[in-house]
Amino acid sequence: ARKKIREFDGKRMIAAALKRGMGLDLLLKIAQVSDESGPINKENLLKLYPWFGEVPLVVKPDMLFGKRGKNNLVLLNANVDQAVEFILNKMHFEVEVGGVTGKLTHFVVEPFLPHDEEYYLCVQTQREGDLISFSCTGGMEIEENWDRVKSVLVSPGDEFRSEEIRSLLLSADVAQADAPLLEKFVGGVYQAYVENDCTLIEMNPFAIDRSQNTPAILDVRVEVDGYAHFRQAKNWSHVVFPESWGRVKDEDER
């Protein structure tokens, strides 16, 4: 069974795999805020995450649904006071997304990254193998630019070779100066996908942090193969598997 995980866990899973397998450090700073975090106020959050007071922030619900930007559920370039106000206003707020109504209970907070280019990367399991898709036109308008998404299929038992990665990036018109970094990143993400028994990793978008010359995952959806839990005890040790958006366990299920 395919199981969705929160963006918070997905980013940490990918970052750990990239550092372990490729020596690529995403310099990930990420926090999850929920009722379990303790009091949602400036003092407590700065105690837990001192960097909240050092950089502009991005805040958004982490509830297993997409199109948060189009639903006005993303706060950008905020200070810690604005972030706290946003979370308090939205916590336990009832919203309808995709025809399903639920309450917001978990938020993800990260540093705000100014950037120009937005990339799209998706790895997904299909009957014929793993489909890797890439585009230099990621972001909220990806559907309108779908003709610029290029894909390659990795058949079961095959490797995703460097030549195939380079060919994929070339077909998507990647800037020559960025090609080596993106080649390493795309290859590493696929390796993370396989190592963690994922069935979907969709980054829309990711960018390049020019100040650190490292990829930055701005938004990601991750799904894993629930039947692989027995062999993923270590890699999934930090992962929580929440109920799908809008579903609440009844008393008999708790």
CSV table of N, CA and C in Angstrom, one decimal, residues 178-247:
chain,number,residue,atom,x,y,z
A,178,ASP,N,24.9,24.9,-14.5
A,178,ASP,CA,24.2,24.2,-13.4
A,178,ASP,C,24.1,22.7,-13.6
A,179,ALA,N,24.5,22.2,-14.8
A,179,ALA,CA,24.3,20.8,-15.1
A,179,ALA,C,25.1,19.8,-14.1
A,180,PRO,N,26.3,20.0,-13.8
A,180,PRO,CA,27.0,19.1,-12.9
A,180,PRO,C,26.3,18.9,-11.5
A,181,LEU,N,25.9,20.1,-10.9
A,181,LEU,CA,25.2,20.0,-9.6
A,181,LEU,C,23.9,19.3,-9.8
A,182,LEU,N,23.1,19.6,-10.8
A,182,LEU,CA,21.8,19.0,-11.0
A,182,LEU,C,21.9,17.6,-11.3
A,183,GLU,N,22.9,17.2,-12.0
A,183,GLU,CA,23.2,15.8,-12.4
A,183,GLU,C,23.4,15.0,-11.1
A,184,LYS,N,24.2,15.5,-10.2
A,184,LYS,CA,24.5,14.8,-8.9
A,184,LYS,C,23.2,14.8,-8.1
A,185,PHE,N,22.4,15.9,-8.1
A,185,PHE,CA,21.2,15.9,-7.3
A,185,PHE,C,20.2,14.9,-7.8
A,186,VAL,N,19.9,15.0,-9.1
A,186,VAL,CA,18.9,14.1,-9.6
A,186,VAL,C,19.3,12.6,-9.4
A,187,GLY,N,20.5,12.3,-9.6
A,187,GLY,CA,21.0,10.9,-9.4
A,187,GLY,C,20.8,10.5,-7.9
A,188,GLY,N,21.2,11.5,-7.0
A,188,GLY,CA,21.1,11.2,-5.6
A,188,GLY,C,19.6,11.0,-5.1
A,189,VAL,N,18.7,11.8,-5.7
A,189,VAL,CA,17.3,11.7,-5.3
A,189,VAL,C,16.8,10.4,-5.8
A,190,TYR,N,17.2,9.9,-7.0
A,190,TYR,CA,16.7,8.6,-7.4
A,190,TYR,C,17.3,7.5,-6.5
A,191,GLN,N,18.5,7.6,-6.1
A,191,GLN,CA,19.1,6.7,-5.1
A,191,GLN,C,18.4,6.7,-3.8
A,192,ALA,N,18.0,7.9,-3.3
A,192,ALA,CA,17.2,8.0,-2.1
A,192,ALA,C,15.8,7.3,-2.3
A,193,TYR,N,15.3,7.5,-3.4
A,193,TYR,CA,14.0,6.9,-3.7
A,193,TYR,C,14.0,5.4,-3.6
A,194,VAL,N,15.0,4.8,-4.2
A,194,VAL,CA,15.2,3.3,-4.2
A,194,VAL,C,15.5,2.8,-2.8
A,195,GLU,N,16.5,3.5,-2.1
A,195,GLU,CA,16.9,3.0,-0.8
A,195,GLU,C,15.8,3.1,0.2
A,196,ASN,N,14.8,4.0,0.1
A,196,ASN,CA,13.8,4.2,1.1
A,196,ASN,C,12.5,3.6,0.7
A,197,ASP,N,12.5,2.7,-0.4
A,197,ASP,CA,11.3,2.1,-0.9
A,197,ASP,C,10.1,3.1,-1.1
A,198,CYS,N,10.5,4.2,-1.8
A,198,CYS,CA,9.5,5.2,-2.1
A,198,CYS,C,8.7,4.7,-3.4
A,199,THR,N,7.5,5.2,-3.5
A,199,THR,CA,6.7,5.0,-4.7
A,199,THR,C,6.4,6.4,-5.4
A,200,LEU,N,6.7,7.5,-4.7
A,200,LEU,CA,6.6,8.8,-5.3
A,200,LEU,C,7.5,9.8,-4.5
A,201,ILE,N,8.3,10.5,-5.3
A,201,ILE,CA,9.0,11.8,-4.8
A,201,ILE,C,8.7,12.8,-5.8
A,202,GLU,N,7.9,13.8,-5.5
A,202,GLU,CA,7.6,14.9,-6.4
A,202,GLU,C,8.0,16.3,-5.8
A,203,MET,N,9.0,16.9,-6.4
A,203,MET,CA,9.5,18.2,-5.9
A,203,MET,C,9.0,19.3,-6.9
A,204,ASN,N,8.1,20.1,-6.3
A,204,ASN,CA,7.6,21.2,-7.2
A,204,ASN,C,7.3,22.4,-6.3
A,205,PRO,N,8.3,23.3,-6.3
A,205,PRO,CA,9.6,23.2,-7.0
A,205,PRO,C,10.7,22.9,-6.1
A,206,PHE,N,11.9,22.8,-6.8
A,206,PHE,CA,13.2,22.9,-6.0
A,206,PHE,C,14.0,24.0,-6.7
A,207,ALA,N,14.9,24.6,-6.0
A,207,ALA,CA,15.7,25.7,-6.5
A,207,ALA,C,17.2,25.4,-6.2
A,208,ILE,N,18.0,26.4,-6.6
A,208,ILE,CA,19.4,26.3,-6.2
A,208,ILE,C,19.7,27.5,-5.3
A,209,ASP,N,20.3,27.2,-4.1
A,209,ASP,CA,20.7,28.2,-3.2
A,209,ASP,C,22.1,28.7,-3.7
A,210,ARG,N,22.1,29.8,-4.4
A,210,ARG,CA,23.3,30.3,-5.0
A,210,ARG,C,24.4,30.7,-4.0
A,211,SER,N,23.9,31.1,-2.8
A,211,SER,CA,24.9,31.5,-1.8
A,211,SER,C,25.7,30.3,-1.3
A,212,GLN,N,25.1,29.1,-1.4
A,212,GLN,CA,25.7,27.8,-0.9
A,212,GLN,C,26.1,26.9,-2.0
A,213,ASN,N,25.6,27.2,-3.2
A,213,ASN,CA,25.7,26.3,-4.4
A,213,ASN,C,25.2,24.9,-4.0
A,214,THR,N,24.0,24.8,-3.5
A,214,THR,CA,23.4,23.6,-3.2
A,214,THR,C,21.9,23.6,-3.5
A,215,PRO,N,21.4,22.4,-3.9
A,215,PRO,CA,19.9,22.4,-4.2
A,215,PRO,C,19.1,22.7,-2.9
A,216,ALA,N,17.9,23.2,-3.1
A,216,ALA,CA,17.0,23.5,-2.0
A,216,ALA,C,15.7,23.0,-2.4
A,217,ILE,N,15.1,22.1,-1.6
A,217,ILE,CA,13.8,21.5,-1.9
A,217,ILE,C,12.8,22.4,-1.3
A,218,LEU,N,12.0,23.1,-2.1
A,218,LEU,CA,11.1,24.1,-1.6
A,218,LEU,C,9.7,23.4,-1.2
A,219,ASP,N,9.3,22.4,-2.0
A,219,ASP,CA,8.1,21.8,-1.8
A,219,ASP,C,8.2,20.3,-2.3
A,220,VAL,N,7.7,19.4,-1.5
A,220,VAL,CA,7.9,18.0,-1.9
A,220,VAL,C,6.7,17.1,-1.4
A,221,ARG,N,6.3,16.2,-2.2
A,221,ARG,CA,5.4,15.1,-1.8
A,221,ARG,C,6.1,13.8,-1.8
A,222,VAL,N,6.0,13.0,-0.8
A,222,VAL,CA,6.7,11.7,-0.7
A,222,VAL,C,5.7,10.6,-0.3
A,223,GLU,N,5.7,9.5,-1.0
A,223,GLU,CA,4.9,8.4,-0.7
A,223,GLU,C,5.9,7.2,-0.7
A,224,VAL,N,5.6,6.2,0.3
A,224,VAL,CA,6.4,5.1,0.4
A,224,VAL,C,5.6,3.8,0.3
A,225,ASP,N,6.3,2.7,0.1
A,225,ASP,CA,5.6,1.4,0.0
A,225,ASP,C,5.4,0.9,1.5
A,226,GLY,N,4.2,0.9,1.9
A,226,GLY,CA,3.9,0.5,3.3
A,226,GLY,C,4.3,-0.9,3.6
A,227,TYR,N,4.4,-1.8,2.6
A,227,TYR,CA,4.8,-3.2,2.9
A,227,TYR,C,6.2,-3.3,3.1
A,228,ALA,N,7.0,-2.3,2.9
A,228,ALA,CA,8.5,-2.3,3.1
A,228,ALA,C,8.9,-2.0,4.5
A,229,HIS,N,7.9,-1.8,5.4
A,229,HIS,CA,8.2,-1.3,6.8
A,229,HIS,C,9.2,-2.3,7.5
A,230,PHE,N,9.1,-3.6,7.2
A,230,PHE,CA,9.9,-4.6,7.9
A,230,PHE,C,11.4,-4.4,7.6
A,231,ARG,N,11.8,-3.9,6.4
A,231,ARG,CA,13.2,-3.7,6.1
A,231,ARG,C,13.6,-2.2,6.2
A,232,GLN,N,12.8,-1.3,6.6
A,232,GLN,CA,13.1,0.1,6.7
A,232,GLN,C,13.1,0.6,8.1
A,233,ALA,N,13.3,-0.3,9.1
A,233,ALA,CA,13.2,0.2,10.5
A,233,ALA,C,14.1,1.3,10.8
A,234,LYS,N,15.3,1.3,10.2
A,234,LYS,CA,16.3,2.3,10.4
A,234,LYS,C,16.0,3.6,9.7
A,235,ASN,N,15.8,3.5,8.4
A,235,ASN,CA,15.6,4.7,7.5
A,235,ASN,C,14.3,5.4,7.9
A,236,TRP,N,13.3,4.6,8.4
A,236,TRP,CA,12.0,5.2,8.7
A,236,TRP,C,11.8,5.4,10.2
A,237,SER,N,12.8,5.4,11.0
A,237,SER,CA,12.7,5.4,12.4
A,237,SER,C,12.0,6.7,12.9
A,238,HIS,N,12.2,7.8,12.1
A,238,HIS,CA,11.7,9.1,12.5
A,238,HIS,C,10.3,9.4,11.8
A,239,VAL,N,9.9,8.5,11.0
A,239,VAL,CA,8.7,8.8,10.1
A,239,VAL,C,7.4,8.5,10.8
A,240,VAL,N,6.5,9.5,10.7
A,240,VAL,CA,5.1,9.3,11.3
A,240,VAL,C,4.2,9.1,10.1
A,241,PHE,N,3.3,8.1,10.2
A,241,PHE,CA,2.3,7.9,9.1
A,241,PHE,C,0.9,8.4,9.5
A,242,PRO,N,0.6,9.6,9.2
A,242,PRO,CA,-0.7,10.2,9.6
A,242,PRO,C,-1.8,9.7,8.8
A,243,GLU,N,-3.0,9.9,9.3
A,243,GLU,CA,-4.2,9.6,8.5
A,243,GLU,C,-4.3,10.5,7.3
A,244,SER,N,-5.0,10.1,6.3
A,244,SER,CA,-5.1,10.9,5.1
A,244,SER,C,-5.9,12.2,5.4
A,245,TRP,N,-5.7,13.2,4.6
A,245,TRP,CA,-6.4,14.5,4.8
A,245,TRP,C,-7.9,14.3,5.0
A,246,GLY,N,-8.3,14.9,6.1
A,246,GLY,CA,-9.8,14.9,6.4
A,246,GLY,C,-10.3,13.8,7.2
A,247,ARG,N,-9.5,12.7,7.3
A,247,ARG,CA,-9.9,11.5,8.0
A,247,ARG,C,-9.5,11.6,9.5
